[in-house]
Coordinates of C-alpha atoms and ligand atoms in Angstrom, one line a residue:
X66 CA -20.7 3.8 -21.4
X67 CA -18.5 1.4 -18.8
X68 CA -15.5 0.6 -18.7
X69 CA -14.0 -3.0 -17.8
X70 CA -10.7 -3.8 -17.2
X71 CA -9.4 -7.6 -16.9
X72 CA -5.8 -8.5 -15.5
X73 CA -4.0 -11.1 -16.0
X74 CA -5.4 -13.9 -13.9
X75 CA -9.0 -13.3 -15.7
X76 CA -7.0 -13.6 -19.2
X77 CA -4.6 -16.4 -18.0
X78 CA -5.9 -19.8 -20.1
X79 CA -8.6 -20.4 -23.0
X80 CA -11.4 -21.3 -20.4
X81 CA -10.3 -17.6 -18.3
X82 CA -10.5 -15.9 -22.1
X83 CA -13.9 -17.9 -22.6
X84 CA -15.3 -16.4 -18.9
X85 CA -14.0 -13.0 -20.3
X86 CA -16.3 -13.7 -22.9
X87 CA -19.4 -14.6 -21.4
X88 CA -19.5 -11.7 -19.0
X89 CA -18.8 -9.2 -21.7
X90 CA -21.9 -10.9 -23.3
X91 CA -24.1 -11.0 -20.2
X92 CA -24.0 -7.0 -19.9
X93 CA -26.3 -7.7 -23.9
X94 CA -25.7 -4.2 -26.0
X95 CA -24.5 -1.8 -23.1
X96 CA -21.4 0.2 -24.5
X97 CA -18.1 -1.1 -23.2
X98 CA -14.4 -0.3 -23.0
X99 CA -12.7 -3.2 -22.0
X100 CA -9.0 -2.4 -20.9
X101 CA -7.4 -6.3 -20.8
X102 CA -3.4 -6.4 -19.0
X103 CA -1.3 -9.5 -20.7
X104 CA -2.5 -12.8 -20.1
X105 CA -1.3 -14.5 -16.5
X106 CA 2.5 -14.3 -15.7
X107 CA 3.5 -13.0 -19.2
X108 CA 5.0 -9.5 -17.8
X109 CA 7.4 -11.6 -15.6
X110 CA 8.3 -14.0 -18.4
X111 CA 8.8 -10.6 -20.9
X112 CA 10.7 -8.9 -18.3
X113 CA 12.9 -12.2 -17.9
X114 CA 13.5 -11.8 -21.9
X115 CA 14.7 -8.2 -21.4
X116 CA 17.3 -9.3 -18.9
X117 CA 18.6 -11.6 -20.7
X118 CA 18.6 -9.6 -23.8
X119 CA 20.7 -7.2 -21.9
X120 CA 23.3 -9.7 -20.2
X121 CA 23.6 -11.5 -23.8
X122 CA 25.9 -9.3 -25.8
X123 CA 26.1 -10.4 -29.4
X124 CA 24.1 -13.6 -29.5
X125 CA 20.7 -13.4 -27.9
X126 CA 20.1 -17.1 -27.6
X127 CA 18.8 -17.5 -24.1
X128 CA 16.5 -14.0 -24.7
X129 CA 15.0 -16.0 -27.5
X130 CA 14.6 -19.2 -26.4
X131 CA 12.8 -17.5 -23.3
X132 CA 10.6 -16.0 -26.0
X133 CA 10.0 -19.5 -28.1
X134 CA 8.8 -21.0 -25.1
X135 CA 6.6 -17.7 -24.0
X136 CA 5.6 -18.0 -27.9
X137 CA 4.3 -21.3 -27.7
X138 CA 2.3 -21.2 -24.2
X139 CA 0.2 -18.3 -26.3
X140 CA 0.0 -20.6 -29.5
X141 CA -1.5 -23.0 -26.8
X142 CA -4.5 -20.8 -25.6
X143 CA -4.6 -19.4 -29.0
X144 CA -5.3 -23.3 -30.8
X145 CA -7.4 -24.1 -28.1
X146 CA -9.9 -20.8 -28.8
X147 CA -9.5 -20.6 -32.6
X148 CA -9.6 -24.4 -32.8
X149 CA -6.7 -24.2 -34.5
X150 CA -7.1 -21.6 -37.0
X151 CA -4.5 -19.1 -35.7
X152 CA -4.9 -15.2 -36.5
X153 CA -2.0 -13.3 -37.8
X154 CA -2.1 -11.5 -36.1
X155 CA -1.0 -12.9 -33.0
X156 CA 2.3 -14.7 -35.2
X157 CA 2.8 -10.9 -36.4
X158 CA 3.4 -9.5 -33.1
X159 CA 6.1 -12.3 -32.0
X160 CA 7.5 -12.2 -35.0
X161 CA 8.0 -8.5 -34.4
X162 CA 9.2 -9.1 -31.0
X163 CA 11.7 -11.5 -32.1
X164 CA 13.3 -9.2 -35.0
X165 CA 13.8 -6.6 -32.3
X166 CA 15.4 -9.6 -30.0
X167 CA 17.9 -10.7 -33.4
X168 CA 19.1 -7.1 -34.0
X169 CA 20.2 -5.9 -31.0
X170 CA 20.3 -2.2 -31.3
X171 CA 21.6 -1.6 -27.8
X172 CA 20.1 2.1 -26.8
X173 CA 18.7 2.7 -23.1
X174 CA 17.6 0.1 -21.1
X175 CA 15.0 0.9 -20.1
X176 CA 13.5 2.4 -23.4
X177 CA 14.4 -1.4 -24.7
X178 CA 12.5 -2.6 -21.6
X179 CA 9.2 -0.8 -22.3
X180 CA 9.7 -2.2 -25.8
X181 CA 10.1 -5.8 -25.0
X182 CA 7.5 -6.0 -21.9
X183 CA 5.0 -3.8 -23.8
X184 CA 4.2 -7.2 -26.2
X185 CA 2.4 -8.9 -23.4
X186 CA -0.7 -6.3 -23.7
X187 CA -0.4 -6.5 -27.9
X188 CA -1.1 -10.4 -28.1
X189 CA -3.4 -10.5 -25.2
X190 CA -5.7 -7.6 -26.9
X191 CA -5.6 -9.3 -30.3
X192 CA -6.4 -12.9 -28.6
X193 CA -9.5 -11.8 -26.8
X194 CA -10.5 -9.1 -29.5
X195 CA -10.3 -11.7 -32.1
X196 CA -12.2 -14.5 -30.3
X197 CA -14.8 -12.1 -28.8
X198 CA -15.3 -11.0 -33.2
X199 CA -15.7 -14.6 -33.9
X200 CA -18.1 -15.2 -31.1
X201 CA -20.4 -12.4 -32.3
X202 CA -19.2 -10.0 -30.0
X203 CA -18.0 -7.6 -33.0
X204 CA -15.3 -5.1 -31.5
X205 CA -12.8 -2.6 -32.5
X206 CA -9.4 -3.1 -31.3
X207 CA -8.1 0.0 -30.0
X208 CA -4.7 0.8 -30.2
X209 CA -4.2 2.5 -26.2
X210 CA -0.3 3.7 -27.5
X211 CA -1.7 6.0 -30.4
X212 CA -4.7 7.8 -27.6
X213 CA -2.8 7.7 -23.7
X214 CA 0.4 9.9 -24.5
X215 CA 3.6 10.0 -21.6
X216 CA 6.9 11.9 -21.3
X217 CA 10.0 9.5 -22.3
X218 CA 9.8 8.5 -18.6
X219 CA 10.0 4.6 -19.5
X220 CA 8.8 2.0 -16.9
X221 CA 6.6 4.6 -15.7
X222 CA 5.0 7.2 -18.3
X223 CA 4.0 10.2 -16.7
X224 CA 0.4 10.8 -18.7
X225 CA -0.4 14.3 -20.3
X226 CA -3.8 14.7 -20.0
X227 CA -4.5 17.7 -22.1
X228 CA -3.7 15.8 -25.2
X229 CA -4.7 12.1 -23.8
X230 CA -8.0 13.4 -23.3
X231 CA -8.6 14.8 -26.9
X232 CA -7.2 12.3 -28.6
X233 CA -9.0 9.5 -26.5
X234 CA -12.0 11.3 -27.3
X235 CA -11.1 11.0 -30.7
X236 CA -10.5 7.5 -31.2
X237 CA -13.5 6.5 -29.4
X238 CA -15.4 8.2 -31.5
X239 CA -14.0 6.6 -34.3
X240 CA -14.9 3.2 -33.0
X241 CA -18.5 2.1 -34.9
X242 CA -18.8 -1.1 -32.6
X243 CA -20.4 -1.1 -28.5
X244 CA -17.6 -2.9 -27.6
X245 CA -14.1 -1.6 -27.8
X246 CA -10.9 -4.0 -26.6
X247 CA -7.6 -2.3 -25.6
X248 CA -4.3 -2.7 -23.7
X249 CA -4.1 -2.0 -20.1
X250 CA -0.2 -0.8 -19.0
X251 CA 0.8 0.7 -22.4
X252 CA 1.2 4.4 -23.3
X253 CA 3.1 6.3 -26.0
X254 CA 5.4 9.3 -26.4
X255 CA 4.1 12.1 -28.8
X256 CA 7.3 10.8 -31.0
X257 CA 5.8 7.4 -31.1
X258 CA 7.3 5.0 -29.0
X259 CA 5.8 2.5 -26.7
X260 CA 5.9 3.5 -22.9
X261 CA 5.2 1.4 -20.3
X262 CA 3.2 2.8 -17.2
X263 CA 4.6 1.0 -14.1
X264 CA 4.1 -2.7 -13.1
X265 CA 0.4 -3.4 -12.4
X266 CA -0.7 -0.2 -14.0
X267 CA -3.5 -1.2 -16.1
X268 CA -5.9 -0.5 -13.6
X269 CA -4.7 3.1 -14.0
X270 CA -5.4 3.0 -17.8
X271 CA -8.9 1.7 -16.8
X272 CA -9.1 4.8 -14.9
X273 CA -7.6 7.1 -17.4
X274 CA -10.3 5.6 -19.9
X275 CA -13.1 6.3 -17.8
X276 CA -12.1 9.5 -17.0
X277 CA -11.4 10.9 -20.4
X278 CA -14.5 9.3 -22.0
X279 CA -16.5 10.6 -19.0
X280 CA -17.9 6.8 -18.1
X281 CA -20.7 5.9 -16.2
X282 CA -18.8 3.6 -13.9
X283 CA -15.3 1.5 -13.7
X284 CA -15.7 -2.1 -13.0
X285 CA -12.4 -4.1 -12.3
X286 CA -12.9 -7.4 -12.2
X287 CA -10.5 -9.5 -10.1
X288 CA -9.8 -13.4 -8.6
X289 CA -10.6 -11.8 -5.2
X290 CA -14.3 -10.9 -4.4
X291 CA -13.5 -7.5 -4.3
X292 CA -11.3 -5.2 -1.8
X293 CA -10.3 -7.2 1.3
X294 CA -9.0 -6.2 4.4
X295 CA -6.1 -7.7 3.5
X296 CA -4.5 -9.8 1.0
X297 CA -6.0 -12.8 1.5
X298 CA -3.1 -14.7 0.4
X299 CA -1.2 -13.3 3.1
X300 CA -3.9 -13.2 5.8
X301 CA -6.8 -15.9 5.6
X302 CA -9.1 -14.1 7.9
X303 CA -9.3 -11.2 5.9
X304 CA -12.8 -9.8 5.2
X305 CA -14.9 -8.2 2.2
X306 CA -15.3 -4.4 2.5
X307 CA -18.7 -3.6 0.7
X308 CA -18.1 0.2 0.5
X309 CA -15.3 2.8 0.6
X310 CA -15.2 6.7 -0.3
X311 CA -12.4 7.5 -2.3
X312 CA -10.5 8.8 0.4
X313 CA -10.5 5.6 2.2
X314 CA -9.5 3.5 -0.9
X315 CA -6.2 5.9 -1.6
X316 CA -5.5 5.8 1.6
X317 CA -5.1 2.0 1.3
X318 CA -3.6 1.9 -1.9
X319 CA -1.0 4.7 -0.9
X320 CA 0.1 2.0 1.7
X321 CA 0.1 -0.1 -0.8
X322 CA -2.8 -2.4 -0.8
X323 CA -2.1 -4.3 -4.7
X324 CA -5.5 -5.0 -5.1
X325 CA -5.9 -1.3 -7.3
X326 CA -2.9 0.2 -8.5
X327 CA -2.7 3.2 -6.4
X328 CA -2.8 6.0 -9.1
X329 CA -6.1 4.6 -10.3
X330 CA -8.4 6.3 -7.8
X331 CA -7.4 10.3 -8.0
X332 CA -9.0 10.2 -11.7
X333 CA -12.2 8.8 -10.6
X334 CA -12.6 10.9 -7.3
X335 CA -12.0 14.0 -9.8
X336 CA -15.2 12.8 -11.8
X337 CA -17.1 11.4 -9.3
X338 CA -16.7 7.9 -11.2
X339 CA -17.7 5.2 -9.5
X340 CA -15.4 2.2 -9.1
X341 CA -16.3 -1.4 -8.6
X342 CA -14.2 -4.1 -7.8
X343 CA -15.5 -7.8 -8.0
X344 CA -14.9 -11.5 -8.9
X345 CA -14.7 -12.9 -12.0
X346 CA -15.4 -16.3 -11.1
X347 CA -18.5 -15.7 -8.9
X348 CA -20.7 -13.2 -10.9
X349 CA -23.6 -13.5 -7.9
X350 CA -21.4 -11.2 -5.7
X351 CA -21.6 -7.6 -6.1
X352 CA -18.1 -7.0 -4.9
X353 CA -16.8 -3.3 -3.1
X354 CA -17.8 -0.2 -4.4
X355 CA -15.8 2.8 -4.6
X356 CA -17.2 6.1 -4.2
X357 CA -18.0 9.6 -2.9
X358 CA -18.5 9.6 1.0
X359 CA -22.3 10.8 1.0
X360 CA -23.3 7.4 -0.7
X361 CA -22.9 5.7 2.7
X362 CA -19.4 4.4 3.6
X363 CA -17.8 3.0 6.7
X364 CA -18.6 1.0 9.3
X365 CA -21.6 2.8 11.1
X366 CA -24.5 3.9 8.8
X367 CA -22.7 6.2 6.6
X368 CA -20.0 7.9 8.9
X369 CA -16.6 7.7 7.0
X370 CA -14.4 5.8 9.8
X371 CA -12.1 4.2 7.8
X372 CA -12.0 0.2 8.3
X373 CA -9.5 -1.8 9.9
X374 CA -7.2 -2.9 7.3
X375 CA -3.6 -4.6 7.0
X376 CA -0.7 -4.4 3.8
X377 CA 2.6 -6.1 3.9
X378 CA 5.3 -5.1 1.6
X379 CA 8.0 -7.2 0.8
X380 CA 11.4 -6.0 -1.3
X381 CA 12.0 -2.9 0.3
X382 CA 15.9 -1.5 0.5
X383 CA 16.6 0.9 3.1
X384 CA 18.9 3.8 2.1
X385 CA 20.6 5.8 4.3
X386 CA 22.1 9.3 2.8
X387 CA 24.4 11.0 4.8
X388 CA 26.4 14.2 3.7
X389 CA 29.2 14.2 2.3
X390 CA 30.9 17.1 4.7
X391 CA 29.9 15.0 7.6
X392 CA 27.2 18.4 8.7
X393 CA 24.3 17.7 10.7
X394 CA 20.7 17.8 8.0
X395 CA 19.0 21.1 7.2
X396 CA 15.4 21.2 6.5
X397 CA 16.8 22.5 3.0
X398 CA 18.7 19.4 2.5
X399 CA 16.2 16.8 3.1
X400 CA 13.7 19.6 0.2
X401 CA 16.5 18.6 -1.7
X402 CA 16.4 14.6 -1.1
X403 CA 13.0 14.8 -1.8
X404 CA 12.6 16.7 -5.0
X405 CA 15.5 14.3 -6.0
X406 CA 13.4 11.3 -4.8
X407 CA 10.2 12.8 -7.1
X408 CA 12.2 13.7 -10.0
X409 CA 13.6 10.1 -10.3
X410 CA 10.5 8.2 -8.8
X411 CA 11.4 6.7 -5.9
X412 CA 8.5 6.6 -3.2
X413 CA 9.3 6.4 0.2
X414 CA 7.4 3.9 2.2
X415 CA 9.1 5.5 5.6
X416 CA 11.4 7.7 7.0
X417 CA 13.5 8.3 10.1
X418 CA 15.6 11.3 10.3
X419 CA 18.4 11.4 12.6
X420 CA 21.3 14.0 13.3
X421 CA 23.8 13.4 10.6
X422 CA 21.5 10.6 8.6
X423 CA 18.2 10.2 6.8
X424 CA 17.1 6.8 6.3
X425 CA 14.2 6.0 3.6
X426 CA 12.7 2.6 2.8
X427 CA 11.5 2.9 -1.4
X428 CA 11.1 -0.2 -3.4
X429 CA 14.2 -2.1 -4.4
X430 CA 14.4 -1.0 -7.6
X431 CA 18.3 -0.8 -8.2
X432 CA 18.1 1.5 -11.5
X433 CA 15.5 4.1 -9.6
X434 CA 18.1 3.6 -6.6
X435 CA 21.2 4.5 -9.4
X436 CA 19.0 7.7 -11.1
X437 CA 18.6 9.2 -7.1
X438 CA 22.5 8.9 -6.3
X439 CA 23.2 10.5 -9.6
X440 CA 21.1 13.4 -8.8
X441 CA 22.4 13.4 -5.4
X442 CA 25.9 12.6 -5.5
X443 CA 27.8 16.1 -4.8
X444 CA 26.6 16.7 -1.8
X445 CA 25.5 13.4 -0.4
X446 CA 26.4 10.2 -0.2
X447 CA 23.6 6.8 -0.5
X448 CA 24.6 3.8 0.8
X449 CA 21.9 0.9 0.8
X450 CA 22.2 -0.9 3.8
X451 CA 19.4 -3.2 4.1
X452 CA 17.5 -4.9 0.8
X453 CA 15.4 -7.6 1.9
X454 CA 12.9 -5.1 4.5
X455 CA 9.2 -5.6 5.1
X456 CA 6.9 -3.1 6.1
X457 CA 3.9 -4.1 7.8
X458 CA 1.2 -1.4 7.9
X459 CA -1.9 -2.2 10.1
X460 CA -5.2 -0.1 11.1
X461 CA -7.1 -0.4 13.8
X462 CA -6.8 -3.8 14.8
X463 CA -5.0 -7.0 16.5
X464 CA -3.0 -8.8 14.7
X465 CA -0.9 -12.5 15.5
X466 CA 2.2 -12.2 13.6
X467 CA 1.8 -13.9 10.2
X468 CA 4.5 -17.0 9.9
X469 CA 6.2 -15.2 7.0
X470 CA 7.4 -12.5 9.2
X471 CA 8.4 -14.8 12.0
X472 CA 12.0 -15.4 11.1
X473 CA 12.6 -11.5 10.4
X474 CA 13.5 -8.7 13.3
X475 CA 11.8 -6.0 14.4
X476 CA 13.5 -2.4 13.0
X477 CA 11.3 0.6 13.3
X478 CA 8.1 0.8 15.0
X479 CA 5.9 4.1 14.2
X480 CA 1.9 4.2 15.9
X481 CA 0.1 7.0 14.7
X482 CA -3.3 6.6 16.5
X483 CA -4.6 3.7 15.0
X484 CA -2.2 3.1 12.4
X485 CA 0.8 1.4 13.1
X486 CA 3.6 0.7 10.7
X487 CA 6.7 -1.9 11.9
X488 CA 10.0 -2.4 9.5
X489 CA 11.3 -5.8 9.3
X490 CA 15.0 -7.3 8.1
Ligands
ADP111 P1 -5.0 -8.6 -11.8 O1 -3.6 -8.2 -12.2 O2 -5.4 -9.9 -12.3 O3 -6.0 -7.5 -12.0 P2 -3.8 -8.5 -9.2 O4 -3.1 -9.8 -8.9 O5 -3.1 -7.3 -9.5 O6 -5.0 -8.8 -10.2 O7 -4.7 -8.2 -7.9 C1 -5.5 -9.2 -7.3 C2 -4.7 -9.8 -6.1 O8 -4.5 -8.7 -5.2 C3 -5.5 -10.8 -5.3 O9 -5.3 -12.1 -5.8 C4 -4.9 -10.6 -3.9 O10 -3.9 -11.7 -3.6 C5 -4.2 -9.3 -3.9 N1 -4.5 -8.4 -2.8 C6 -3.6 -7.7 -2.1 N2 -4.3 -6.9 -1.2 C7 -5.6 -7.2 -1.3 C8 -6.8 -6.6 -0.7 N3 -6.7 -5.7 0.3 N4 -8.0 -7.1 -1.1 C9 -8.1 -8.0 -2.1 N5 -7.0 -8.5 -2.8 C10 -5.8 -8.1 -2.4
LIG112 N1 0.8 -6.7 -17.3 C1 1.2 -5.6 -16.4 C2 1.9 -6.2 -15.2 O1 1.8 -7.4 -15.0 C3 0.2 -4.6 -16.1 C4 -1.0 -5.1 -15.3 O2 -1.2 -6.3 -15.2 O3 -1.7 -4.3 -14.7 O4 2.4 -5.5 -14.4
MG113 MG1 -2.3 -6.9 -11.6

């Protein structure tokens, strides 16, 4: 059995959902999971419903609207596969969404979040599953929030294995068709409710499938023709890695390479799964394969050098936290910063430790930012003091300074042998 997993771009229109189609049918009567994230932009446009949902107060006009217009760009894609004859499906789930929207049961944020932006996997799932049945590509639709169960974390579901794996197990057995369509992103809580896994995160669920249902490979097809050296909207001379161990690829996506979400490759390296990441729109190419080091990676005949390589981050806040009796840092206090940086889920991209401040650059994320100083707040004290900072992160090579970062300053400079990451503000 393999496991697929589409993203957004390869689900964004009708003709993306018909290319969907035709691979799926060019692999003939090989068993598939197919894992399929919400079509194009639609997490953006749901998380722009949830904020104004929570600005709103009483009257939610401008959170529905929002979700009128999101409503009809699906109807769109949806008339043009079904020719008109609309599942319902697909009117079910907004309809659904749109109850939640009118009676405003105000409970935590981010629980409502998780609610709202969950949808986007729901409609998506039921669009392809139903055209794929009506195409003669029979399929169960899977429901992923009833088989991959999280803590209450919301916006970021911590998984628990023990009982994702039997119940995954489960369902799939459960599932008389080859070909089984589910939601990328989504999780549940063991009460029920809809978690979300962190933005990007369906490549993780691809992963979690493929572990739990011990697949024979992971193929993640993309609009890139597989891992780059960089991202090549960012760097045009970027080039095509063919192979990487697993070591190699987290090491990129810990730096934060977006081309894999960067929890998806520890459950594949524990398995020995092999992962494949290629283009959707130019099935000639193999793409880069992802695997254990004695299958030949690197640059010289199988030694495991890794390959020069280049991420840039944008969005980055740096935080500096100070104590609040003014006392130089202990080694215990910063074991305390970062336990305190785990427990709410902030990563930190950098760090700089000087006598009587520690500086961290994590993801602007001003609600993680809120849950640390909580935690924090009787001894220390967290001031932001930069939110717009870059990190540029290159290996082993010479780069000219792309034009994007040309207007920002130099902060912090750290060369490691041949990894060198710079700050910019
Ligand atoms: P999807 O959500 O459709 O699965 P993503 O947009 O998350 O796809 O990932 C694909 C995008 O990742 C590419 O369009 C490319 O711009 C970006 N990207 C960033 N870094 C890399 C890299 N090193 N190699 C390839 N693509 C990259
Ligand atoms: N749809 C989600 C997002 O845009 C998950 C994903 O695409 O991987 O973040
Ligand atoms: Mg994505």
């Amino acid at each position: 059995m393999k496991v697929f997993k589409f993203g957004g771009a390869s689900v964004k229109d009708a003709s993306a959902v018909k290319n969907v189609s035709n691979i799926i049918s060019s692999f003939g009567n090989e068993q598939l999971v197919v894992v399929v994230s919400a079509m194009g932009k639609t997490t953006n446009a749901l998380e722009e419903i949830w904020k104004a949902f929570l600005k709103e107060g009483k009257d939610s006009l401008e959170a529905l609207r929002l979700l009128e217009k999101l409503k009809l760009e699906h109807l769109d894609i949806a008339s043009e596969l079904f020719e008109g004859n609309l599942p319902d499906s697909i009117l079910e789930e907004f309809a659904h969404l749109r109850s939640f929207i009118a009676s405003r049961k105000v409970l935590n944020e981010q629980f409502i979040y998780d609610q709202i932006v969950s949808k986007g996997e729901m409609i998506s799932t039921k669009i392809v599953s139903e055209y794929l049945n009506r195409n003669e590509l029979l399929n169960n639709w899977l429901d992923v929030r009833d088989c991959i169960f999280t803590n209450r974390n919301f916006r970021e579901g911590i998984v628990d294995w023990d009982r994702t794996e039997k119940q995954l197990s489960a369902a799939y057995k459960n599932c008389e068709k080859d070909i089984v369509i589910t939601q990328g992103f989504l999780g549940g809580t063991a009460e029920g409710m809809t978690t979300t896994l962190g933005r990007e995160g369906s490549d993780y669920s691809a992963a979690i499938f493929a572990y739990c249902l011990n697949a024979e490979d992971l193929t993640i097809w993309k609009d890139v023709p597989g891992v780059l050296s960089a991202d090549p909207r960012k760097f045009t001379r970027a080039q095509l890695i063919n192979k990487l161990s697993y070591q190699q690829a987290m090491q990129m996506t810990y730096h934060g390479a977006k081309v894999i979400h960067h929890k998806t490759i520890k459950p594949l390296f524990e398995k020995a799964i092999p992962l494949i990441v290629r283009s959707f729109s130019d099935l000639e190419k193999p793409g880069t394969v992802i695997c254990p080091k004695s299958k030949g990676t690197g640059r010289k005949n199988g030694n495991s050098e890794m390959p020069p390589f280049i991420v840039h981050l944008n969005g980055l806040a740096m935080l500096r936290i100070t104590r609040k009796n003014a006392l130089p840092f202990s080694e215990n206090d910063l074991a305390s910063i970062y336990v305190a940086m785990g427990n709410t889920y902030n990563h930190a991209h950098f760090s700089l430790r000087e006598a009587d401040a520690f500086l961290l650059l994590v993801d602007y994320q001003e609600f993680r930012i809120q849950s640390l100083s909580q935690v924090l707040e009787e001894h220390f004290v967290i001031q932001v003091i930069e939110r717009d900072c870059d990190l540029l992160t290159v290996h082993d090579q010479d780069i000219v300074l792309p034009d994007f970062l040309a207007s920002k300053r130099q902060w912090m400079n750290l060369k490691t042998g041949k990894l060198e990451q710079t700050v910019f503000y």
